[in-house]
Each structure stands twice: as C-alpha cells, then as structure tokens.
Coordinates of C-alpha atoms in Angstrom, one line a residue:
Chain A
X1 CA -21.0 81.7 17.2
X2 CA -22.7 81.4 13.8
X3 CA -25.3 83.9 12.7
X4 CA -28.8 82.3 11.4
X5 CA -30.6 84.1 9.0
X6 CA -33.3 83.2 5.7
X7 CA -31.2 82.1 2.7
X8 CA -31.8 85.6 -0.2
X9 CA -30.9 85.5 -3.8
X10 CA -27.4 86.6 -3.2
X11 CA -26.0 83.6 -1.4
X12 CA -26.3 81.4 -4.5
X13 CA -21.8 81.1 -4.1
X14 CA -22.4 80.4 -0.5
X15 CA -24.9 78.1 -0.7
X16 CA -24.0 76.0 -4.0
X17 CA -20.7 75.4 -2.0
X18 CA -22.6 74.0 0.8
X19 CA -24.5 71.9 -1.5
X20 CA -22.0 70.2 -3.4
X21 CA -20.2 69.1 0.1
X22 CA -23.8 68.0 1.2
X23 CA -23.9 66.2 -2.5
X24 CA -20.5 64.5 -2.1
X25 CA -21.4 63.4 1.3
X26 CA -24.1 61.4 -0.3
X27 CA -21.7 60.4 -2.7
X28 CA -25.1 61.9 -5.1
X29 CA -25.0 64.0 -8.7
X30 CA -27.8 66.2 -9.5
X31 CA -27.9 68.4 -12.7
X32 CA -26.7 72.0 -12.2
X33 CA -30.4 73.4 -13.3
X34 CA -32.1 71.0 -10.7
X35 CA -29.7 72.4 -8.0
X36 CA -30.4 76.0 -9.1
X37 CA -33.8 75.4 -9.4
X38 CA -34.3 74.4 -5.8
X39 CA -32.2 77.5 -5.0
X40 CA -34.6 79.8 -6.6
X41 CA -37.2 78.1 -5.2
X42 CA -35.7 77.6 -1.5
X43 CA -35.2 82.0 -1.9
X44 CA -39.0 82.1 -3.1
X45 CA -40.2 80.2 -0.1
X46 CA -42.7 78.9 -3.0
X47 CA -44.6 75.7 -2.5
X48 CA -43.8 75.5 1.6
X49 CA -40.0 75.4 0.8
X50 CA -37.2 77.6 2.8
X51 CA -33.9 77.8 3.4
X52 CA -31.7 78.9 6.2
X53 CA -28.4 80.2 5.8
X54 CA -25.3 80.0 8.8
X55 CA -22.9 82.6 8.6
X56 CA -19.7 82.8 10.3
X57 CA -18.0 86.3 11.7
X58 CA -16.9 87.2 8.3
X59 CA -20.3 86.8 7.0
X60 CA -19.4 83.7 4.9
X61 CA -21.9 81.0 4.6
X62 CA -20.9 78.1 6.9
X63 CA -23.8 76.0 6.7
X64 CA -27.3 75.3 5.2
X65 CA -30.8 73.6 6.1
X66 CA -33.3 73.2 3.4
X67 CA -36.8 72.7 4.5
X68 CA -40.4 71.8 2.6
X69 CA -43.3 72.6 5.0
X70 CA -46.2 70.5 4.1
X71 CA -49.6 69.0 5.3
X72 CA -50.5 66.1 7.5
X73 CA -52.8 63.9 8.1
X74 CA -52.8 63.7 11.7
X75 CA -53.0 68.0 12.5
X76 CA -54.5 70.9 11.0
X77 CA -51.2 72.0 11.5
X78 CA -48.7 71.3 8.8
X79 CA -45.1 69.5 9.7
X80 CA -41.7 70.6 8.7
X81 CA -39.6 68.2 6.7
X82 CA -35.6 68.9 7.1
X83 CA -34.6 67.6 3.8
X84 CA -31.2 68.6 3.9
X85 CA -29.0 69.3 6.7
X86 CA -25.3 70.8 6.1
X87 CA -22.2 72.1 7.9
X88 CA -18.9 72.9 6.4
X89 CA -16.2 70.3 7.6
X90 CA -13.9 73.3 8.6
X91 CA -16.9 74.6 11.2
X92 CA -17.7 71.4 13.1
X93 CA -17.5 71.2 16.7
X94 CA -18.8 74.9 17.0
X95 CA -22.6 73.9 16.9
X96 CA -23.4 75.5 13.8
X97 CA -25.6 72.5 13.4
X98 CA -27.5 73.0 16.7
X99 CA -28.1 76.5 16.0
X100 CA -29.2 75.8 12.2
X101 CA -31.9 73.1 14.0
X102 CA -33.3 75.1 16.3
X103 CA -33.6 78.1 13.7
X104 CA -35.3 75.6 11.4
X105 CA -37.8 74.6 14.5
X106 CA -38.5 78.7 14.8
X107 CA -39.1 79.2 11.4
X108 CA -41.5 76.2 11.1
X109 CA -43.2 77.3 14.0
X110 CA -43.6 80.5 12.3
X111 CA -45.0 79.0 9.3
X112 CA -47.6 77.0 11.4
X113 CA -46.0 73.6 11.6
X114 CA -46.6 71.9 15.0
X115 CA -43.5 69.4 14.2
X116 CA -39.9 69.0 12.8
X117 CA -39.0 65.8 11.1
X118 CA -35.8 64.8 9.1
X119 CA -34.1 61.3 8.3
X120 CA -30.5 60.5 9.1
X121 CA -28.9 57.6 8.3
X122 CA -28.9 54.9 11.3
X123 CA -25.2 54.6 11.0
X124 CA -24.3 58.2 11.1
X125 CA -22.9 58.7 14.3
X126 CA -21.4 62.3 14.5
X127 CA -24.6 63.4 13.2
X128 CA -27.0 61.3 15.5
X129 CA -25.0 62.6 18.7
X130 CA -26.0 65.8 18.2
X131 CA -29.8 65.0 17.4
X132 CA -30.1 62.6 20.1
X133 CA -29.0 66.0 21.9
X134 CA -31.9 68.5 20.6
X135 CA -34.7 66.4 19.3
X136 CA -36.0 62.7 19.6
X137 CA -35.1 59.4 17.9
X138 CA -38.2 57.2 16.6
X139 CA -38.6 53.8 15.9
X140 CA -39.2 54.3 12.6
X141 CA -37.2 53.5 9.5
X142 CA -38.1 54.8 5.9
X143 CA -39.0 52.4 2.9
X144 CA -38.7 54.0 -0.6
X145 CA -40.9 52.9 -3.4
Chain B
X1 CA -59.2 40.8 -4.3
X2 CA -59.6 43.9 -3.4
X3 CA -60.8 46.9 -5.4
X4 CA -58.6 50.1 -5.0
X5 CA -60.2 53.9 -5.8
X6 CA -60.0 57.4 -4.6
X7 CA -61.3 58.4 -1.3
X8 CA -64.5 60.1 -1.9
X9 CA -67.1 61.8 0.2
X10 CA -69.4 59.3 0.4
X11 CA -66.8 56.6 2.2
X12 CA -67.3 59.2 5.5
X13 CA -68.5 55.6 7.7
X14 CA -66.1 53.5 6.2
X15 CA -63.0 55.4 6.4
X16 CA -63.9 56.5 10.0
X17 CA -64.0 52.9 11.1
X18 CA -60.6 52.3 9.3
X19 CA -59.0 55.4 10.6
X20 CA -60.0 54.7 14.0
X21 CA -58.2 51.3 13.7
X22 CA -55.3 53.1 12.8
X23 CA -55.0 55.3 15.8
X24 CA -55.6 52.2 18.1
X25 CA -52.8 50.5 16.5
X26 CA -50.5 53.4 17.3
X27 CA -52.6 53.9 20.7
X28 CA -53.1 57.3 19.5
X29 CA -56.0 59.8 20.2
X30 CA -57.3 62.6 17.6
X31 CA -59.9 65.2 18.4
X32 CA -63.0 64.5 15.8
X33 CA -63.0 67.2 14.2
X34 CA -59.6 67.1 13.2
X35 CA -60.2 63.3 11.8
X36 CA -63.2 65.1 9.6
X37 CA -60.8 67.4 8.4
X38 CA -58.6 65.7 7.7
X39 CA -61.2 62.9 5.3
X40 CA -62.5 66.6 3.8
X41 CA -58.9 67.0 2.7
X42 CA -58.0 64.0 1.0
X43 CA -61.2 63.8 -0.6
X44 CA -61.0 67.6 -2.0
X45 CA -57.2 66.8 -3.3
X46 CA -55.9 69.7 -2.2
X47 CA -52.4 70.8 -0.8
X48 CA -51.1 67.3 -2.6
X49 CA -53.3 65.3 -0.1
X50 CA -55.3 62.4 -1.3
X51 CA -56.7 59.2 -0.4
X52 CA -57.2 55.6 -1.5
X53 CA -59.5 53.0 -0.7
X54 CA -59.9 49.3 -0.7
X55 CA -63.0 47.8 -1.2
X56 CA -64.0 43.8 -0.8
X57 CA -66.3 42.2 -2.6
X58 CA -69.5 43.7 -1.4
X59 CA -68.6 47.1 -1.4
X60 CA -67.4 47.5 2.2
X61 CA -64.1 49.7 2.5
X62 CA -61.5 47.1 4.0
X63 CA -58.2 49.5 4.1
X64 CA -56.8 52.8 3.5
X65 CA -53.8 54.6 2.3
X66 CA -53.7 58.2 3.0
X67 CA -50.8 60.3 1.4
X68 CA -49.4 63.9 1.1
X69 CA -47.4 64.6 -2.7
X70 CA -45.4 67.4 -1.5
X71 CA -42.2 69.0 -3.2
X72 CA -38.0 67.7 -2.4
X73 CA -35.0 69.7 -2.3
X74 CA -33.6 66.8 -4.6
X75 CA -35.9 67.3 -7.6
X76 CA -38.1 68.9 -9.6
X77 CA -40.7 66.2 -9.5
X78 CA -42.7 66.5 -6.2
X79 CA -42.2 63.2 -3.7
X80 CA -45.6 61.1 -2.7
X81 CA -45.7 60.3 1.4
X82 CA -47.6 57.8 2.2
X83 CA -48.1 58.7 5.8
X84 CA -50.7 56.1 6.6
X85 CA -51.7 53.0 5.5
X86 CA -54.2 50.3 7.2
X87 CA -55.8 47.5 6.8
X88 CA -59.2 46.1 8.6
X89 CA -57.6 43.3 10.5
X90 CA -59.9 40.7 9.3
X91 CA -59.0 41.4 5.6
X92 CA -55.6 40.8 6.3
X93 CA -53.5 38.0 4.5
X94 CA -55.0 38.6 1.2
X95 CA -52.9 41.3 -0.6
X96 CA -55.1 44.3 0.3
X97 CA -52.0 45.7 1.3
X98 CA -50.0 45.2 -1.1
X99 CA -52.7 46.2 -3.6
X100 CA -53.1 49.3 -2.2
X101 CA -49.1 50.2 -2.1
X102 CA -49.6 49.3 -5.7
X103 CA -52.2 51.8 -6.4
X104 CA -50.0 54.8 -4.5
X105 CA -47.0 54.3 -6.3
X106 CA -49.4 54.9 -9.4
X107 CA -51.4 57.6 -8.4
X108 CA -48.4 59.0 -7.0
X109 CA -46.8 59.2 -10.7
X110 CA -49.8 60.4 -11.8
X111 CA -49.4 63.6 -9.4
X112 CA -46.0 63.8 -10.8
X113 CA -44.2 62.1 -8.1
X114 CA -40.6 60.6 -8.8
X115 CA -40.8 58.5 -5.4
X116 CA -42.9 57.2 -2.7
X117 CA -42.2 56.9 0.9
X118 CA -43.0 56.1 3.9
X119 CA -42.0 55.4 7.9
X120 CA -42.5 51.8 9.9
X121 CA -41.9 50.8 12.9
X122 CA -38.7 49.0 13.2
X123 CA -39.5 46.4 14.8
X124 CA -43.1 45.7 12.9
X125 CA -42.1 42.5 11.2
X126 CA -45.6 41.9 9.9
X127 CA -45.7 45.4 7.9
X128 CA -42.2 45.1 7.0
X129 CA -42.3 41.6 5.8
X130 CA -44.6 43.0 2.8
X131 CA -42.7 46.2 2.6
X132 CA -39.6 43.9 2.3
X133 CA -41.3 42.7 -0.9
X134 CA -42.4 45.3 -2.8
X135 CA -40.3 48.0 -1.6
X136 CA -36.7 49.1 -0.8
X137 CA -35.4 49.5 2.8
X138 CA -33.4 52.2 3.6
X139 CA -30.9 52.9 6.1
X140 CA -32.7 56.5 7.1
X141 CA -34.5 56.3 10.2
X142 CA -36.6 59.2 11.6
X143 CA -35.9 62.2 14.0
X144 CA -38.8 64.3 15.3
X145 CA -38.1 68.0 17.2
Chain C
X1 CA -39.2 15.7 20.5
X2 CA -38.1 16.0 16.7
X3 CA -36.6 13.3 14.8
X4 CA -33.6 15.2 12.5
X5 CA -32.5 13.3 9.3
X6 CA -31.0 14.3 6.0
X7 CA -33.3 15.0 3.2
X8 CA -33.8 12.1 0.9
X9 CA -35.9 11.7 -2.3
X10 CA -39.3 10.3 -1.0
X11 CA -39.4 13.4 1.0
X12 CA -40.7 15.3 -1.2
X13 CA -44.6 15.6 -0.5
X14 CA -43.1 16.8 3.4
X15 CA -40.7 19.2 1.8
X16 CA -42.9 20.6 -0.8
X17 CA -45.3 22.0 2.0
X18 CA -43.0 23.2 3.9
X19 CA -41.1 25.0 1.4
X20 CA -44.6 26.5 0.3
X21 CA -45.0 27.7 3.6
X22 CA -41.6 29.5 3.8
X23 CA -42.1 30.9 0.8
X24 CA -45.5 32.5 1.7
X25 CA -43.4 33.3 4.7
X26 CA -41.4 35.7 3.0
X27 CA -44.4 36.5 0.2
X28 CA -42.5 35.0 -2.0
X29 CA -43.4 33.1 -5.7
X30 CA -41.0 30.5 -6.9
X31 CA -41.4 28.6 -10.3
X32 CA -42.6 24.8 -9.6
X33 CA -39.1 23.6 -11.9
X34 CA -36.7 25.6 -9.4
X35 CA -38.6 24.4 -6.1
X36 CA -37.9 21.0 -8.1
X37 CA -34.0 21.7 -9.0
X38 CA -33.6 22.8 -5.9
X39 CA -35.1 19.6 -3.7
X40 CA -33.0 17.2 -6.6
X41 CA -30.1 19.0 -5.4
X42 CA -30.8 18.8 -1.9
X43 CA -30.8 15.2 -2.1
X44 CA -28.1 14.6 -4.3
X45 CA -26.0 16.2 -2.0
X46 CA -24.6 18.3 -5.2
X47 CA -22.8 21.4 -5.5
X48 CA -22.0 21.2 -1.5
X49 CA -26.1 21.5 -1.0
X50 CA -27.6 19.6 1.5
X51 CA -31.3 19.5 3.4
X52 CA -32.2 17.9 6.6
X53 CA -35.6 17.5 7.5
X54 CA -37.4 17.2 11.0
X55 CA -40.2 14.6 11.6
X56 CA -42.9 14.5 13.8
X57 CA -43.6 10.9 16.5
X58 CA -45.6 9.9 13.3
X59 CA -42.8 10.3 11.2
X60 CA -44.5 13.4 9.2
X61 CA -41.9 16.3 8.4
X62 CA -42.5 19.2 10.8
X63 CA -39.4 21.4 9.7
X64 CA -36.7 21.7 7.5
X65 CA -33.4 23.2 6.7
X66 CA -31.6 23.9 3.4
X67 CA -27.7 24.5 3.5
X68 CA -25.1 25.1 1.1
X69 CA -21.1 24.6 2.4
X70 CA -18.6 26.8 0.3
X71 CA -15.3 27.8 0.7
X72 CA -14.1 31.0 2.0
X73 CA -11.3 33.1 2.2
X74 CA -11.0 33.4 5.8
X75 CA -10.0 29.4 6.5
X76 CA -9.1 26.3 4.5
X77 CA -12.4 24.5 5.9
X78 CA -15.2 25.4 4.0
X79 CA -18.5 27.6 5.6
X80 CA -22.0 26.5 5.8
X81 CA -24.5 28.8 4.6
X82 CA -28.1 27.9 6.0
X83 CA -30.0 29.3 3.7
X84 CA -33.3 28.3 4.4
X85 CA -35.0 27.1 8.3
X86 CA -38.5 26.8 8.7
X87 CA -40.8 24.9 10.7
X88 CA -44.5 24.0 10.8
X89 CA -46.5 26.8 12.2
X90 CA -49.0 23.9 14.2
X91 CA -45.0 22.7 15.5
X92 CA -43.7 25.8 17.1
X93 CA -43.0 25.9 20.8
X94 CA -41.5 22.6 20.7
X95 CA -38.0 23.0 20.2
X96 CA -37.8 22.0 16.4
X97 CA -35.9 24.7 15.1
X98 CA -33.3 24.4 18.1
X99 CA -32.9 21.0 17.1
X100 CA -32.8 22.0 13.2
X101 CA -29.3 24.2 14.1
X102 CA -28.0 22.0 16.0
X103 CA -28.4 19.2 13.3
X104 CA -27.4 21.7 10.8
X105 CA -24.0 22.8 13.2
X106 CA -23.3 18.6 13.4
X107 CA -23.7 18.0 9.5
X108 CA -21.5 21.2 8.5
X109 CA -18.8 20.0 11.0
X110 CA -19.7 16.4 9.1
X111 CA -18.7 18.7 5.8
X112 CA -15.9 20.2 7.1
X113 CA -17.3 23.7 8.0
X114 CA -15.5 25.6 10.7
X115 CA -18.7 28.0 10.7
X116 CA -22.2 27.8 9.9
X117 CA -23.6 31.6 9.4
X118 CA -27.3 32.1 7.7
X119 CA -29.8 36.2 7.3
X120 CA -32.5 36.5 9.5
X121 CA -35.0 39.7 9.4
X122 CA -33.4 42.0 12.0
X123 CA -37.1 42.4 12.7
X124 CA -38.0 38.9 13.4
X125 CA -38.5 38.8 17.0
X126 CA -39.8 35.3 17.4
X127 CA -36.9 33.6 15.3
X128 CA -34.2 35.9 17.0
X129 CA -35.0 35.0 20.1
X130 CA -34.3 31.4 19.4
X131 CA -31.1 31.8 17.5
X132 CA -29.7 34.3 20.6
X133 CA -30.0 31.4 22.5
X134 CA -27.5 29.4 20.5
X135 CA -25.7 31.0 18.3
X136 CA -24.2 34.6 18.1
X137 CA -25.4 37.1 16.6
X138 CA -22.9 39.6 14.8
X139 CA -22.5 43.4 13.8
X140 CA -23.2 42.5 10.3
X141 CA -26.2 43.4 8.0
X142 CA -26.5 42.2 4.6
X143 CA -26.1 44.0 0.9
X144 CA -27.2 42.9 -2.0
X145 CA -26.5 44.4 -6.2
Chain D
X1 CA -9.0 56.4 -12.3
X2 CA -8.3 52.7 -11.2
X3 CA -8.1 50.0 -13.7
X4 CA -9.5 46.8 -12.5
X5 CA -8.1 43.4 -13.4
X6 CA -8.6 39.7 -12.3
X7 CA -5.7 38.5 -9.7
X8 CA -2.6 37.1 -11.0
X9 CA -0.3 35.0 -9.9
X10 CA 2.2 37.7 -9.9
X11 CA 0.0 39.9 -7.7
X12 CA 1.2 38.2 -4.6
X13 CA 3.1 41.1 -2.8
X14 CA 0.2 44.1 -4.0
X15 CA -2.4 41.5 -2.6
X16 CA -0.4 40.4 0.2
X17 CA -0.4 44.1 1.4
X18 CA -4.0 44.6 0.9
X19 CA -4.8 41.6 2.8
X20 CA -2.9 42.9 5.8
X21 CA -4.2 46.2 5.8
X22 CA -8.1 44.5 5.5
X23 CA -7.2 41.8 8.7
X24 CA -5.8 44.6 10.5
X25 CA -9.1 46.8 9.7
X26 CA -10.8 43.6 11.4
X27 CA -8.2 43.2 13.8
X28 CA -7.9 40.2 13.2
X29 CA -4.9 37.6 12.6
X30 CA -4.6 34.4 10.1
X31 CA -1.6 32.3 9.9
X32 CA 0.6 32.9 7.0
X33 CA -0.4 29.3 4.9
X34 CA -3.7 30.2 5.7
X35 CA -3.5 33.5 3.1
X36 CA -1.3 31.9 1.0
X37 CA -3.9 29.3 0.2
X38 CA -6.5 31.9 0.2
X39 CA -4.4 33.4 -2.7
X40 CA -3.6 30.6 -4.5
X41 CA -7.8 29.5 -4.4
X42 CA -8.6 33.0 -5.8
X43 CA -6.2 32.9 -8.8
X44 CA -6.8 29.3 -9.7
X45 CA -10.5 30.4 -10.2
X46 CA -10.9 27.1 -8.1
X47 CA -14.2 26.0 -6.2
X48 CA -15.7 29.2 -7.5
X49 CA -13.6 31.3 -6.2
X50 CA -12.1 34.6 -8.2
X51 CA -10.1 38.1 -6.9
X52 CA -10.1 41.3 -8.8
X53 CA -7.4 43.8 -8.2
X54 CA -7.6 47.6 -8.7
X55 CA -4.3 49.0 -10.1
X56 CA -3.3 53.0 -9.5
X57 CA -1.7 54.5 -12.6
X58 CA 1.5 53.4 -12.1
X59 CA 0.2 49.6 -12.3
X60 CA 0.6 49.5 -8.1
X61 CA -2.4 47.5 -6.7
X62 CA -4.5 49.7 -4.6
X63 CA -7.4 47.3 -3.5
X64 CA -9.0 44.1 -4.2
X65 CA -12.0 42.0 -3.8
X66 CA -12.5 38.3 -3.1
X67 CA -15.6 36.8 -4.4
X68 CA -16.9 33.1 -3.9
X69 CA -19.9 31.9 -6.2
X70 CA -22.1 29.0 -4.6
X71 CA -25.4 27.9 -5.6
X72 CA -28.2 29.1 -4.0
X73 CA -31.9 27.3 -3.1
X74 CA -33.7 29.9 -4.2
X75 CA -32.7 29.6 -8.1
X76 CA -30.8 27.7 -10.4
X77 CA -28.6 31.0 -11.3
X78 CA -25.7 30.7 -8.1
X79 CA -25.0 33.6 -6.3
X80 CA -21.9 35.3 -5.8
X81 CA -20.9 36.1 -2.0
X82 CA -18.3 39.3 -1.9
X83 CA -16.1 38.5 1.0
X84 CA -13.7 40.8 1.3
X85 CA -13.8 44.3 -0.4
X86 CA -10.5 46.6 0.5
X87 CA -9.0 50.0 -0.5
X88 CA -5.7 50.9 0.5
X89 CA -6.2 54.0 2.7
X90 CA -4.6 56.5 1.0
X91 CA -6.4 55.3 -2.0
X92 CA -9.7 56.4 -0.8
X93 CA -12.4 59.0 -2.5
X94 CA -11.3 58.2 -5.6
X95 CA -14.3 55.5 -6.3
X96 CA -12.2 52.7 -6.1
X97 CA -14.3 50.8 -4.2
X98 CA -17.1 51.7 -6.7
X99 CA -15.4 50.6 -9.2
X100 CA -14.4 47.0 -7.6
X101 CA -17.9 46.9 -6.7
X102 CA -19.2 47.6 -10.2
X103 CA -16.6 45.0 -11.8
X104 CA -17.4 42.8 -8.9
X105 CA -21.1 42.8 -10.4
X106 CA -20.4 41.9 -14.0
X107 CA -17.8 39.2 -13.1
X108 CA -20.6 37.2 -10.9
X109 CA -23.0 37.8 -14.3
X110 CA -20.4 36.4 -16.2
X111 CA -20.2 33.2 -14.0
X112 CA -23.8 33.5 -14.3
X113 CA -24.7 34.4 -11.2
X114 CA -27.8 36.5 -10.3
X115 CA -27.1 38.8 -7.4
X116 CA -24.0 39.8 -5.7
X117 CA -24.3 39.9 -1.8
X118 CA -21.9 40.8 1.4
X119 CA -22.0 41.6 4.9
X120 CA -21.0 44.6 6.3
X121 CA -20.7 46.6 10.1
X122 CA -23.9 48.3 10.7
X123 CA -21.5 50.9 11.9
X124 CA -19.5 51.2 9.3
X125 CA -20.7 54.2 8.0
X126 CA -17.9 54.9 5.7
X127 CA -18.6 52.2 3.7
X128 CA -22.0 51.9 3.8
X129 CA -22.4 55.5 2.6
X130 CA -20.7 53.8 -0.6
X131 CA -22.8 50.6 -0.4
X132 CA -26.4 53.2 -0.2
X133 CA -25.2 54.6 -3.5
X134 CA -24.7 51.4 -5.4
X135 CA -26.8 48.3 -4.2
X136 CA -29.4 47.8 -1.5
X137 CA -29.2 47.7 1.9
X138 CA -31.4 45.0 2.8
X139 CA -33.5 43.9 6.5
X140 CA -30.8 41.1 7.2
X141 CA -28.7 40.6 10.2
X142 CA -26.1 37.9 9.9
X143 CA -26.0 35.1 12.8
X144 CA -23.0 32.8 13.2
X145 CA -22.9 29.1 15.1

C-alpha cells in the first residue's frame, strides 16, 4: 500500500521521473526550467498549487498528482483542478491512483475547495475505470481556445 | 453588433437577469448572496476572476462571459477558464456569442494567459456548433469528485 | 412527397439558397467564386462530383445533396463521399432527407460505389436520428491536419 | 529514425506485410487481386491515389500510409483522405507514425491539397494519443449506407 504525503523540495529525482513518464504519455516536451519551475512552485504551494507525492515501502516515489486550487463562480468556496495525474507503469493494479485521488480530495478539502475536477481523455479506458469508480463522469467535454 | 466591455459595478440589474438565465438553463439554484459575491468578484478583478459584458444597441447587457485566469502545471503563463458564458435568448443568432469568446481570448492574453478554456455539454449542439467554429475540440471530457 | 433529380445548371437560384443556408448551418463563410466552382462542378458531373436536388409539388428545390465518388483502397469500386445534405428548414418532418440518402445510395451504386459514407456532428441529435434509421453508424470519429 | 519514401514498385513484399498486419488489426479479410490492385493504384499515382513507406535503418519497410486526394465542395483546393496509416508493431514509439503523418501532410500540399483528414476508432486510444499531438480531433462521427 502506497504512502501519501505533500510533495517537499527533496523529491525533485522522484518527481521529475514521474513527470517525464506523465510527459511521454502525452507524447508532450516542455523546457527543463518550465518543469522545474512548476516543481518549486508545486513545493511552495504558491498561487493555490500543490503537489502530492506516493511512496512505495522503500520510500521511492511511485506516483504524483499536481493540483491548482482556484476560484469559482458558482461558490465562495474555491474548486480543486487535478491537472496532472501520474502512476509509474511498474505500480499499477495496486491503487496507487485511488489512494493519490482521494488524498488530493482531503487536501482540497483542507484548502477550502468544495469540489475536485480533472479531465481525462474520453478514450482512456484504464484510467476512466478507476474514476468511474471514485468520482463522477459529466457530460461535459473541453474546447480550447 | 454587440458591444463587449468589462463587468462593472454598475451592470448589478443587468448581469443578475443574465445570470439568472444561466442557472435556469442548467436548472440550477444559487443562494443570492453568493450570486452578489460572486458579481463583486469579477468586478473587483481579483483572485484572476473577471467579467465581460455584451451590450446591444441601447445600452441593455445582452450576454455574459464570466472567467477565472488561474495558474497550470504545464506553464508558466497562467491559463484563462471561461466557466460561464450566456446569452439573453432573444439576442441569439447574431454573433453576441461569438463576440464575446472573441473578447475572452483577448483579455485573457492580456492577463497573461497562454490558453482559454472551457466545458459544454456534450450533447449541446447549438453551443457547440459555434464553439466548432471558433475553437478546438478536444477529446478531454470532465470528471468531478 | 419529394421529387429527387440530379443537379443541372438552371438550378442554380434553388441551390444557391440552400447552400447559403447550410453554410449558416455550420457558421460558415464561403467566397461567392467557390460556391460557383463548386455548383459548375456539380453539374458537370466532373472530378467524380455530383449534386442531386429535391423539389417541392411546385417544383421549387426543398433539399440538396453534394457527393464526390473516389476510389479507395479497400475495394476496386469506388466510394461515395456525401459531403454535403441539407434541407429546407420550412421542409423538415417530411421525409426529404430520407429520400435525399436514398437517391444519393441509388446514384453512387449508378457510379459504381460499393459504399456511400459522409461526417455528421456527433452532437446532432435531429440529423442522427434520421440517418440511424437507415444507415449505420460506425465507431469512427474524424481527424483533420 | 525512419526515413520516409513514396511506394515503389519494388516495395511489394514490405507493403504486402504491412497490409496484412493492418487488415488483421481490423480483422478484416480482402481477396488477394483485391490488394494487388490496391498496390498497383497507389504506385501508379493513378486517380489520386499515392502510398508512402517508412524504411528502418536497414532499408526494411516498417509502416506505410495510403492516401487518396478527391475534390472537395467546400473549395477548389481537393482534399487528401488518409486511409490507411500502419506501423509494424515492433516498430512502435519510435514516432513513426509521426513521421508518416508529417510526410503524409506535405505530400497532400504538394498535390495541392488543403487539409489532410482520416477516420479513426473512438477507442483507439493508442493512436489517438498520437493523432491529439499532431492534428485535430474534430466533432465528426462517420456514418456508412
């Protein structure tokens, strides 16, 4: 069973690891100093961002969830965005990921926000059976301008 | 054609009416003082909100676009979410919408933002059919927890 | 009932308005010189283009439909591509576009086409439901670069 | 790195392979004459028909594409329709199919076609995680009569 904790300066090995896989899944290049730059601000919890960190036995990160709490117009409350949503290939099928989402639905609770919300693509099935699991599907589809 | 320009304090009756449109059309109820606070907020501009409106010829706000610029895991630019957009039914079919997307994207890179997005019903062929136009699809579709 | 015939030259008054309306349809703007490329070639029958246009008792069009056959690499016979079906909004509910397909299936066998396949908005309720009546709808979405 | 070439005459037994392995992906069956017409079309260039073939290091074809330009009604530019896009398995994440896609693109331009388009499995999330990267998903579903 993984171990959930607040991502901290020192997991920078850990986490950029986690981040390329989550990168290559997305087939997606970003510049090393935008990567480390969301790092630093992911450990700062600056501007509503956080990051959590899975561990495994050893202590060796395992997976990731990068989050940006920000306002909304419909609650005083602010919502949780999961931008980014990561488990190692070797440590599927041991639900690091359900653990990591309901560790990222404490934490925004924590921080005020009466909602989590992330995007997954339609066609992503391993990933939508576990969601369909812990949270609920919409009916709504994201445009990009 | 409509005239697109920041929410301010004194649009209070206009927006109302608009807003309260928008809930019906999502069958949704708000408390009233959380719909004030809400128009306070995207007046003032702060935490990233703001608001946009469209007026017709005579002055009379005919839609709305209300949006949070908030900061992504992916960049160092902040994103623009556009988390609701309306338009008074009988102004419909005469580009307010598309106007006021218009105007988002550019205040949205005015606040910084590298992109703008937003969530629609899958199945709302009349919002998508302009979205279609201006915009790109994507295959994301939203979970909430 | 609807009277189905192939496209011919003094059409073109009854094709131009209904090619205006299918392109506010999909908010779309189209030079006047390619609407008129595109009717000449219609007519002509070039290129493997063809148009067939559906008349009302008074012989006014009330619909029409814009194919191109090609070949493909699945078959020796060629494939028609319906690229464009639309029909009068004051001439829904009357069976018009059912009678546009089925014209459409008769001239592509006519052409040689084992198959005629065309895009529809996944999100277009009112057409769907017509075309899941007859024809079959696949597994496939649509990509464009 | 692939190099990417248009099919040859004496590419029959590397594209032969590829073709069987794409078939079988569809599980689907065509007779024999059938693909050897197919082949012959795409290396005569004939009816607007062209293949590319990606070559491995060693000058062993490792995927292909088969293209077919048509006009279109929508412009006087034609279009070019991908219809079969193919990497060998053991070929795969090695951008192959990027590449083919990419030289896909600038072989329709040089026919002087405006867009490249194909169909593709909603479910097929392998390759659409590709297809997200490079070009557009778009709101079509394909129907077939």
């Amino acid at each position: 069973m993984a171990t959930i904790r607040r991502l901290a300066r020192g997991d920078w090995d850990d986490w950029r690891a986690l981040w390329a896989g989550y990168l290559a899944f997305y087939r997606a290049e970003l510049r090393d100093e935008t990567s480390a730059a969301t790092f630093d601000r992911l450990c700062a919890g600056a501007d509503g961002m956080f990051g959590l960190l899975a561990l495994d036995d050893a202590g060796r990160g395992i997976g990731m969830a990068n989050c940006v709490v920000h306002p909304t117009t419909w609650s005083r409350q602010p919502k949780c965005y999961l931008e980014d949503l990561f488990v190692a290939p070797s440590s599927r099928g041991h639900d690091v990921g359900r653990a990591l989402l309901e560790a990222v639905k404490q934490a925004g609770t924590e921080r005020g926000a009466g909602q989590v919300y992330w995007h997954t693509q339609q066609y992503n099935g391993r990933a939508r059976s576990l969601y369909d699991q812990v949270a609920r599907p919409t009916s709504f589809v994201v445009y990009e301008m």
